mmCIF file of C-alpha atoms in Angstrom:
data_model
loop_
_atom_site.group_PDB
_atom_site.id
_atom_site.type_symbol
_atom_site.label_atom_id
_atom_site.label_comp_id
_atom_site.label_asym_id
_atom_site.label_seq_id
_atom_site.Cartn_x
_atom_site.Cartn_y
_atom_site.Cartn_z
ATOM 1 C CA MET R 1 -67.782 41.259 154.504
ATOM 2 C CA MET R 2 -64.684 39.335 153.452
ATOM 3 C CA ALA R 3 -66.785 36.225 152.723
ATOM 4 C CA ALA R 4 -69.184 38.262 150.597
ATOM 5 C CA ALA R 5 -66.281 39.890 148.733
ATOM 6 C CA SER R 6 -64.634 36.536 147.937
ATOM 7 C CA ALA R 7 -67.855 34.831 146.735
ATOM 8 C CA PRO R 8 -67.694 33.766 143.078
ATOM 9 C CA ARG R 9 -69.501 36.083 140.693
ATOM 10 C CA ASP R 10 -72.559 34.774 138.879
ATOM 11 C CA VAL R 11 -71.676 34.134 135.234
ATOM 12 C CA THR R 12 -75.021 35.587 134.173
ATOM 13 C CA SER R 13 -74.027 38.922 135.691
ATOM 14 C CA TYR R 14 -71.426 39.544 132.948
ATOM 15 C CA GLY R 15 -72.576 41.706 130.075
ATOM 16 C CA ILE R 16 -73.497 39.932 126.874
ATOM 17 C CA GLY R 17 -71.408 42.505 125.068
ATOM 18 C CA LEU R 18 -68.298 40.467 125.906
ATOM 19 C CA ALA R 19 -69.486 37.872 123.393
ATOM 20 C CA ALA R 20 -70.091 40.477 120.703
ATOM 21 C CA PRO R 21 -66.650 40.196 118.988
ATOM 22 C CA LEU R 22 -66.986 36.428 118.637
ATOM 23 C CA ALA R 23 -70.597 36.763 117.469
ATOM 24 C CA LEU R 24 -69.635 39.336 114.835
ATOM 25 C CA PHE R 25 -66.750 37.155 113.634
ATOM 26 C CA PHE R 26 -69.119 34.168 113.392
ATOM 27 C CA LEU R 27 -71.731 36.168 111.494
ATOM 28 C CA ALA R 28 -69.213 37.715 109.077
ATOM 29 C CA PHE R 29 -67.152 34.630 108.210
ATOM 30 C CA PHE R 30 -69.633 31.752 108.593
ATOM 31 C CA VAL R 31 -73.277 32.787 108.516
ATOM 32 C CA ALA R 32 -72.990 35.478 105.821
ATOM 33 C CA PRO R 33 -71.090 33.283 103.286
ATOM 34 C CA LEU R 34 -73.501 30.429 103.975
ATOM 35 C CA VAL R 35 -76.514 32.658 103.321
ATOM 36 C CA GLN R 36 -74.893 33.975 100.139
ATOM 37 C CA LEU R 37 -74.213 30.407 99.012
ATOM 38 C CA PHE R 38 -77.849 29.440 99.634
ATOM 39 C CA ILE R 39 -79.111 32.456 97.669
ATOM 40 C CA LEU R 40 -76.740 31.586 94.829
ATOM 41 C CA SER R 41 -78.093 28.026 94.734
ATOM 42 C CA LEU R 42 -81.628 29.376 94.125
ATOM 43 C CA HIS R 43 -80.908 30.103 90.464
ATOM 44 C CA ASN R 44 -81.879 27.740 87.695
ATOM 45 C CA ASP R 45 -79.205 28.922 85.256
ATOM 46 C CA ALA R 46 -75.433 29.342 85.532
ATOM 47 C CA ALA R 47 -75.722 33.081 84.786
ATOM 48 C CA GLY R 48 -77.912 33.608 87.864
ATOM 49 C CA ALA R 49 -80.772 35.290 85.983
ATOM 50 C CA ILE R 50 -83.627 32.840 86.675
ATOM 51 C CA TRP R 51 -84.768 32.110 90.211
ATOM 52 C CA GLY R 52 -85.970 28.651 91.275
ATOM 53 C CA ILE R 53 -85.085 25.354 92.893
ATOM 54 C CA GLY R 54 -84.041 23.686 89.675
ATOM 55 C CA GLN R 55 -80.503 22.960 90.916
ATOM 56 C CA TYR R 56 -81.829 20.993 93.895
ATOM 57 C CA VAL R 57 -84.285 19.099 91.666
ATOM 58 C CA HIS R 58 -81.442 18.344 89.255
ATOM 59 C CA PHE R 59 -79.237 16.925 92.006
ATOM 60 C CA LEU R 60 -81.942 14.902 93.750
ATOM 61 C CA THR R 61 -83.198 13.374 90.475
ATOM 62 C CA ASP R 62 -79.760 12.684 88.978
ATOM 63 C CA PRO R 63 -78.581 9.094 89.680
ATOM 64 C CA PHE R 64 -74.933 10.095 89.175
ATOM 65 C CA SER R 65 -75.069 12.909 91.748
ATOM 66 C CA LEU R 66 -76.868 10.681 94.253
ATOM 67 C CA SER R 67 -74.268 7.943 93.723
ATOM 68 C CA VAL R 68 -71.475 10.436 94.467
ATOM 69 C CA LEU R 69 -73.252 11.491 97.675
ATOM 70 C CA GLY R 70 -73.834 7.866 98.666
ATOM 71 C CA SER R 71 -70.215 6.848 97.992
ATOM 72 C CA THR R 72 -68.985 9.802 100.070
ATOM 73 C CA LEU R 73 -71.187 8.920 103.045
ATOM 74 C CA LEU R 74 -70.130 5.269 102.720
ATOM 75 C CA LEU R 75 -66.471 6.301 102.631
ATOM 76 C CA GLY R 76 -66.922 8.158 105.926
ATOM 77 C CA ALA R 77 -68.532 5.090 107.510
ATOM 78 C CA GLU R 78 -65.676 2.817 106.380
ATOM 79 C CA VAL R 79 -62.984 5.203 107.644
ATOM 80 C CA THR R 80 -64.791 5.658 110.973
ATOM 81 C CA ALA R 81 -65.157 1.907 111.473
ATOM 82 C CA LEU R 82 -61.471 1.295 110.709
ATOM 83 C CA CYS R 83 -60.360 4.095 113.059
ATOM 84 C CA LEU R 84 -62.559 2.657 115.831
ATOM 85 C CA VAL R 85 -61.213 -0.868 115.390
ATOM 86 C CA LEU R 86 -57.595 0.353 115.449
ATOM 87 C CA GLY R 87 -57.996 3.218 117.914
ATOM 88 C CA PHE R 88 -59.803 1.383 120.713
ATOM 89 C CA PRO R 89 -56.946 -1.084 121.447
ATOM 90 C CA ILE R 90 -54.458 1.803 121.433
ATOM 91 C CA ALA R 91 -56.556 3.771 123.943
ATOM 92 C CA TRP R 92 -57.098 0.654 126.069
ATOM 93 C CA LEU R 93 -53.361 -0.109 126.068
ATOM 94 C CA TYR R 94 -52.555 3.480 127.085
ATOM 95 C CA HIS R 95 -54.138 2.985 130.530
ATOM 96 C CA ARG R 96 -52.392 -0.327 131.176
ATOM 97 C CA VAL R 97 -48.765 0.587 130.606
ATOM 98 C CA GLY R 98 -46.192 2.653 132.471
ATOM 99 C CA SER R 99 -45.762 6.406 132.231
ATOM 100 C CA ARG R 100 -42.854 6.186 129.766
ATOM 101 C CA THR R 101 -44.833 3.994 127.387
ATOM 102 C CA GLN R 102 -47.830 6.303 127.798
ATOM 103 C CA THR R 103 -45.654 9.219 126.686
ATOM 104 C CA LEU R 104 -44.530 7.210 123.666
ATOM 105 C CA ILE R 105 -48.137 6.323 122.760
ATOM 106 C CA ILE R 106 -49.266 9.949 123.041
ATOM 107 C CA LEU R 107 -46.334 11.022 120.872
ATOM 108 C CA ILE R 108 -47.274 8.451 118.222
ATOM 109 C CA VAL R 109 -50.935 9.520 118.345
ATOM 110 C CA LEU R 110 -50.183 13.250 118.175
ATOM 111 C CA LEU R 111 -47.353 13.032 115.651
ATOM 112 C CA PRO R 112 -49.715 13.019 112.607
ATOM 113 C CA LEU R 113 -51.278 16.265 113.846
ATOM 114 C CA LEU R 114 -47.834 17.898 113.806
ATOM 115 C CA THR R 115 -47.294 16.992 110.151
ATOM 116 C CA SER R 116 -48.986 18.617 107.181
ATOM 117 C CA VAL R 117 -51.828 16.599 105.705
ATOM 118 C CA VAL R 118 -50.310 17.157 102.254
ATOM 119 C CA VAL R 119 -47.029 15.579 103.351
ATOM 120 C CA ARG R 120 -48.837 12.620 104.918
ATOM 121 C CA THR R 121 -50.946 12.128 101.798
ATOM 122 C CA PHE R 122 -47.917 12.119 99.496
ATOM 123 C CA ALA R 123 -46.246 9.655 101.874
ATOM 124 C CA TRP R 124 -49.202 7.308 101.357
ATOM 125 C CA ILE R 125 -48.864 7.723 97.592
ATOM 126 C CA VAL R 126 -45.279 6.490 97.914
ATOM 127 C CA ILE R 127 -46.286 3.620 100.199
ATOM 128 C CA LEU R 128 -49.221 2.416 98.060
ATOM 129 C CA GLY R 129 -47.551 2.873 94.659
ATOM 130 C CA ARG R 130 -46.523 0.037 92.343
ATOM 131 C CA GLN R 131 -42.912 0.457 93.498
ATOM 132 C CA GLY R 132 -43.906 1.323 97.051
ATOM 133 C CA ILE R 133 -43.042 -0.333 100.339
ATOM 134 C CA ILE R 134 -45.969 -2.776 100.346
ATOM 135 C CA ASN R 135 -45.522 -4.040 96.800
ATOM 136 C CA SER R 136 -41.716 -4.215 97.162
ATOM 137 C CA THR R 137 -42.024 -6.253 100.367
ATOM 138 C CA LEU R 138 -44.597 -8.663 98.901
ATOM 139 C CA LEU R 139 -42.471 -9.134 95.774
ATOM 140 C CA SER R 140 -39.295 -9.719 97.784
ATOM 141 C CA ILE R 141 -40.864 -12.498 99.889
ATOM 142 C CA GLY R 142 -42.514 -14.077 96.841
ATOM 143 C CA ALA R 143 -46.107 -13.461 97.979
ATOM 144 C CA ILE R 144 -47.023 -11.885 94.619
ATOM 145 C CA ASP R 145 -45.567 -12.075 91.106
ATOM 146 C CA THR R 146 -46.646 -8.627 89.895
ATOM 147 C CA PRO R 147 -47.377 -5.431 91.831
ATOM 148 C CA ILE R 148 -50.953 -5.230 93.028
ATOM 149 C CA ARG R 149 -53.008 -2.081 92.593
ATOM 150 C CA LEU R 150 -53.360 -0.255 95.918
ATOM 151 C CA LEU R 151 -53.221 3.372 94.837
ATOM 152 C CA TYR R 152 -56.337 4.988 93.296
ATOM 153 C CA THR R 153 -58.597 2.392 94.927
ATOM 154 C CA GLN R 154 -61.243 2.530 97.649
ATOM 155 C CA PHE R 155 -58.953 0.488 99.891
ATOM 156 C CA GLY R 156 -56.122 2.989 99.512
ATOM 157 C CA VAL R 157 -58.357 5.987 100.238
ATOM 158 C CA VAL R 158 -59.833 4.345 103.342
ATOM 159 C CA VAL R 159 -56.422 3.371 104.743
ATOM 160 C CA ALA R 160 -54.878 6.786 104.094
ATOM 161 C CA LEU R 161 -57.851 8.638 105.572
ATOM 162 C CA ALA R 162 -57.873 6.343 108.616
ATOM 163 C CA GLN R 163 -54.232 7.181 109.333
ATOM 164 C CA VAL R 164 -54.832 10.898 108.839
ATOM 165 C CA GLN R 165 -57.930 11.011 111.076
ATOM 166 C CA MET R 166 -56.787 8.467 113.688
ATOM 167 C CA PRO R 167 -55.977 11.090 116.408
ATOM 168 C CA LEU R 168 -59.576 12.347 116.296
ATOM 169 C CA MET R 169 -60.746 8.877 117.321
ATOM 170 C CA THR R 170 -57.985 7.884 119.726
ATOM 171 C CA LEU R 171 -57.875 10.991 121.924
ATOM 172 C CA PRO R 172 -61.588 10.911 122.993
ATOM 173 C CA LEU R 173 -61.238 7.179 123.684
ATOM 174 C CA ILE R 174 -58.171 7.741 125.869
ATOM 175 C CA THR R 175 -60.097 10.389 127.821
ATOM 176 C CA VAL R 176 -63.227 8.300 128.411
ATOM 177 C CA LEU R 177 -61.348 5.091 129.257
ATOM 178 C CA GLY R 178 -59.342 7.034 131.859
ATOM 179 C CA ARG R 179 -62.588 7.876 133.693
ATOM 180 C CA ILE R 180 -63.636 4.224 134.108
ATOM 181 C CA ASP R 181 -62.968 2.882 137.583
ATOM 182 C CA MET R 182 -60.538 -0.036 137.281
ATOM 183 C CA ASN R 183 -62.227 -1.664 140.301
ATOM 184 C CA LEU R 184 -65.299 -2.344 138.147
ATOM 185 C CA GLU R 185 -63.268 -4.607 135.868
ATOM 186 C CA ASP R 186 -61.718 -6.360 138.869
ATOM 187 C CA ALA R 187 -65.178 -6.846 140.394
ATOM 188 C CA SER R 188 -66.505 -8.292 137.134
ATOM 189 C CA CYS R 189 -63.620 -10.742 136.900
ATOM 190 C CA SER R 190 -63.945 -11.734 140.574
ATOM 191 C CA LEU R 191 -67.629 -12.562 139.966
ATOM 192 C CA GLY R 192 -66.659 -15.069 137.276
ATOM 193 C CA ALA R 193 -66.830 -13.035 134.083
ATOM 194 C CA GLY R 194 -64.018 -13.595 131.609
ATOM 195 C CA SER R 195 -61.997 -10.889 129.904
ATOM 196 C CA TRP R 196 -64.238 -10.669 126.835
ATOM 197 C CA ARG R 197 -67.460 -10.698 128.930
ATOM 198 C CA THR R 198 -66.012 -7.939 131.127
ATOM 199 C CA PHE R 199 -65.176 -5.937 128.027
ATOM 200 C CA TRP R 200 -68.661 -6.290 126.468
ATOM 201 C CA LYS R 201 -70.634 -5.823 129.699
ATOM 202 C CA VAL R 202 -68.498 -3.250 131.551
ATOM 203 C CA VAL R 203 -65.804 -1.474 129.531
ATOM 204 C CA LEU R 204 -67.617 -0.975 126.210
ATOM 205 C CA PRO R 205 -70.913 0.435 127.651
ATOM 206 C CA LEU R 206 -69.045 2.867 129.885
ATOM 207 C CA SER R 207 -66.839 4.005 126.999
ATOM 208 C CA LEU R 208 -69.733 4.680 124.580
ATOM 209 C CA PRO R 209 -69.682 8.506 125.067
ATOM 210 C CA GLY R 210 -66.047 8.555 123.900
ATOM 211 C CA VAL R 211 -66.822 6.174 121.049
ATOM 212 C CA ILE R 212 -69.660 8.413 119.836
ATOM 213 C CA ALA R 213 -67.532 11.563 120.147
ATOM 214 C CA GLY R 214 -64.649 9.959 118.246
ATOM 215 C CA CYS R 215 -66.965 8.632 115.532
ATOM 216 C CA THR R 216 -68.547 12.064 115.066
ATOM 217 C CA LEU R 217 -65.212 13.845 114.705
ATOM 218 C CA THR R 218 -63.692 11.176 112.465
ATOM 219 C CA TYR R 219 -66.732 10.904 110.186
ATOM 220 C CA ALA R 220 -67.087 14.649 109.665
ATOM 221 C CA ALA R 221 -63.366 15.030 108.928
ATOM 222 C CA ALA R 222 -63.125 11.995 106.629
ATOM 223 C CA ILE R 223 -65.930 12.886 104.219
ATOM 224 C CA THR R 224 -64.633 16.454 103.806
ATOM 225 C CA ALA R 225 -60.936 15.561 103.397
ATOM 226 C CA PHE R 226 -60.533 17.027 99.916
ATOM 227 C CA ILE R 227 -56.740 16.634 99.580
ATOM 228 C CA THR R 228 -56.459 12.997 100.657
ATOM 229 C CA GLN R 229 -59.537 11.932 98.677
ATOM 230 C CA SER R 230 -58.291 13.659 95.545
ATOM 231 C CA LEU R 231 -54.614 12.599 95.633
ATOM 232 C CA VAL R 232 -54.977 8.995 96.843
ATOM 233 C CA GLY R 233 -58.273 8.384 95.028
ATOM 234 C CA GLY R 234 -57.095 9.941 91.770
ATOM 235 C CA GLY R 235 -59.390 10.683 88.858
ATOM 236 C CA GLN R 236 -61.046 7.265 88.972
ATOM 237 C CA MET R 237 -62.895 7.993 92.212
ATOM 238 C CA LEU R 238 -65.210 10.954 92.706
ATOM 239 C CA PHE R 239 -66.439 12.160 96.073
ATOM 240 C CA MET R 240 -68.494 15.187 97.062
ATOM 241 C CA PRO R 241 -65.600 17.630 97.745
ATOM 242 C CA MET R 242 -64.060 16.980 94.307
ATOM 243 C CA TYR R 243 -67.519 16.992 92.659
ATOM 244 C CA LEU R 244 -68.149 20.407 94.189
ATOM 245 C CA TYR R 245 -64.732 21.665 93.091
ATOM 246 C CA GLN R 246 -65.320 20.535 89.496
ATOM 247 C CA GLN R 247 -68.686 22.292 89.275
ATOM 248 C CA ALA R 248 -67.381 25.533 90.794
ATOM 249 C CA SER R 249 -63.877 25.889 89.336
ATOM 250 C CA THR R 250 -63.859 23.834 86.149
ATOM 251 C CA LEU R 251 -67.433 24.173 84.846
ATOM 252 C CA GLN R 252 -68.118 27.575 86.483
ATOM 253 C CA ASN R 253 -71.620 26.339 87.366
ATOM 254 C CA TRP R 254 -71.830 28.195 90.654
ATOM 255 C CA PRO R 255 -75.580 27.737 91.305
ATOM 256 C CA PHE R 256 -75.278 23.955 91.016
ATOM 257 C CA ALA R 257 -72.117 24.035 93.135
ATOM 258 C CA GLY R 258 -74.053 25.996 95.760
ATOM 259 C CA ALA R 259 -76.859 23.435 95.716
ATOM 260 C CA ILE R 260 -74.298 20.620 96.120
ATOM 261 C CA SER R 261 -72.792 22.442 99.105
ATOM 262 C CA ILE R 262 -76.145 22.921 100.839
ATOM 263 C CA ILE R 263 -77.245 19.315 100.242
ATOM 264 C CA PHE R 264 -73.866 18.008 101.424
ATOM 265 C CA LEU R 265 -74.057 20.227 104.507
ATOM 266 C CA PHE R 266 -77.490 18.908 105.467
ATOM 267 C CA ALA R 267 -76.384 15.306 104.826
ATOM 268 C CA VAL R 268 -73.436 15.748 107.191
ATOM 269 C CA LEU R 269 -75.636 17.488 109.774
ATOM 270 C CA ALA R 270 -78.092 14.583 109.597
ATOM 271 C CA VAL R 271 -75.340 12.063 110.302
ATOM 272 C CA VAL R 272 -73.900 14.201 113.112
ATOM 273 C CA THR R 273 -77.409 14.525 114.598
ATOM 274 C CA VAL R 274 -77.757 10.738 114.614
ATOM 275 C CA PHE R 275 -74.383 10.468 116.373
ATOM 276 C CA GLY R 276 -75.564 13.092 118.888
ATOM 277 C CA MET R 277 -78.742 11.125 119.630
ATOM 278 C CA LEU R 278 -76.700 7.964 120.106
ATOM 279 C CA GLY R 279 -74.366 9.905 122.404
ATOM 280 C CA ARG R 280 -77.241 11.015 124.640
ATOM 281 C CA LEU R 281 -78.573 7.456 124.761
ATOM 282 C CA SER R 282 -75.119 6.106 125.592
ATOM 283 C CA ARG R 283 -74.740 8.539 128.518
ATOM 284 C CA GLY R 284 -78.032 7.339 129.953
ATOM 285 C CA TYR R 285 -77.003 3.717 129.410
ATOM 286 C CA GLY R 286 -73.626 4.295 131.054
ATOM 287 C CA GLU R 287 -75.176 6.042 134.045
ATOM 288 C CA ALA R 288 -77.681 3.197 134.411
#
């Protein structure tokens, strides 16, 4: 009797009503606005009097709109690649140092999350400006004669976004690298493989689930980072969040803004789906 009383309860025995509050919250504040946005996008005129798919046709046949979408997706790829290149060594180093240094690394990784993204973005404006730290240092050592343009460039946006989104890449990598048995690396080295061959044949394949998870989070956050894109990119660079804001707030063309939102949403979902497929393949490869 005591054994039967202490047996864990089947999770399926709980009433589905316990999930009702969360389901209602999700329906009210995510699904309902999304449906309203989709209905709004099915109007051919800004006044919302004529129904049709003219806004979608306009976007998909407009070279300027397609170039904005392409530049936004490319920006996400560049930021993700930079975060992966910088984040992987940090995560690898975390598991090869003492506990005090590990605490310091975690503090450095988490510190950006404890600071407002607006503050971090304005800090990058100061750093990348004509009188900023980089230009002042290069001028003082004689590397350049005049300040180089770093702010309001693609390079500046990518660097600022990489710093802002770096924790989203580093934390999954730290988690997945911690699950790799260190004896596998020792066995690879004892069989004659060098450090780089051990990394490519052992460490990297086993860490692919963390790489895919970090890339998914970083990519989705980078292409929707409205504040950093707008402030560091300035008016010379236009990405989808700012394009959407201009159509909705400045031009008051809500149907076209709704169509931009839906197309952008499906573009992001397509990329995330590709990352998900790669993640499932990487788990099978790692288990093999």
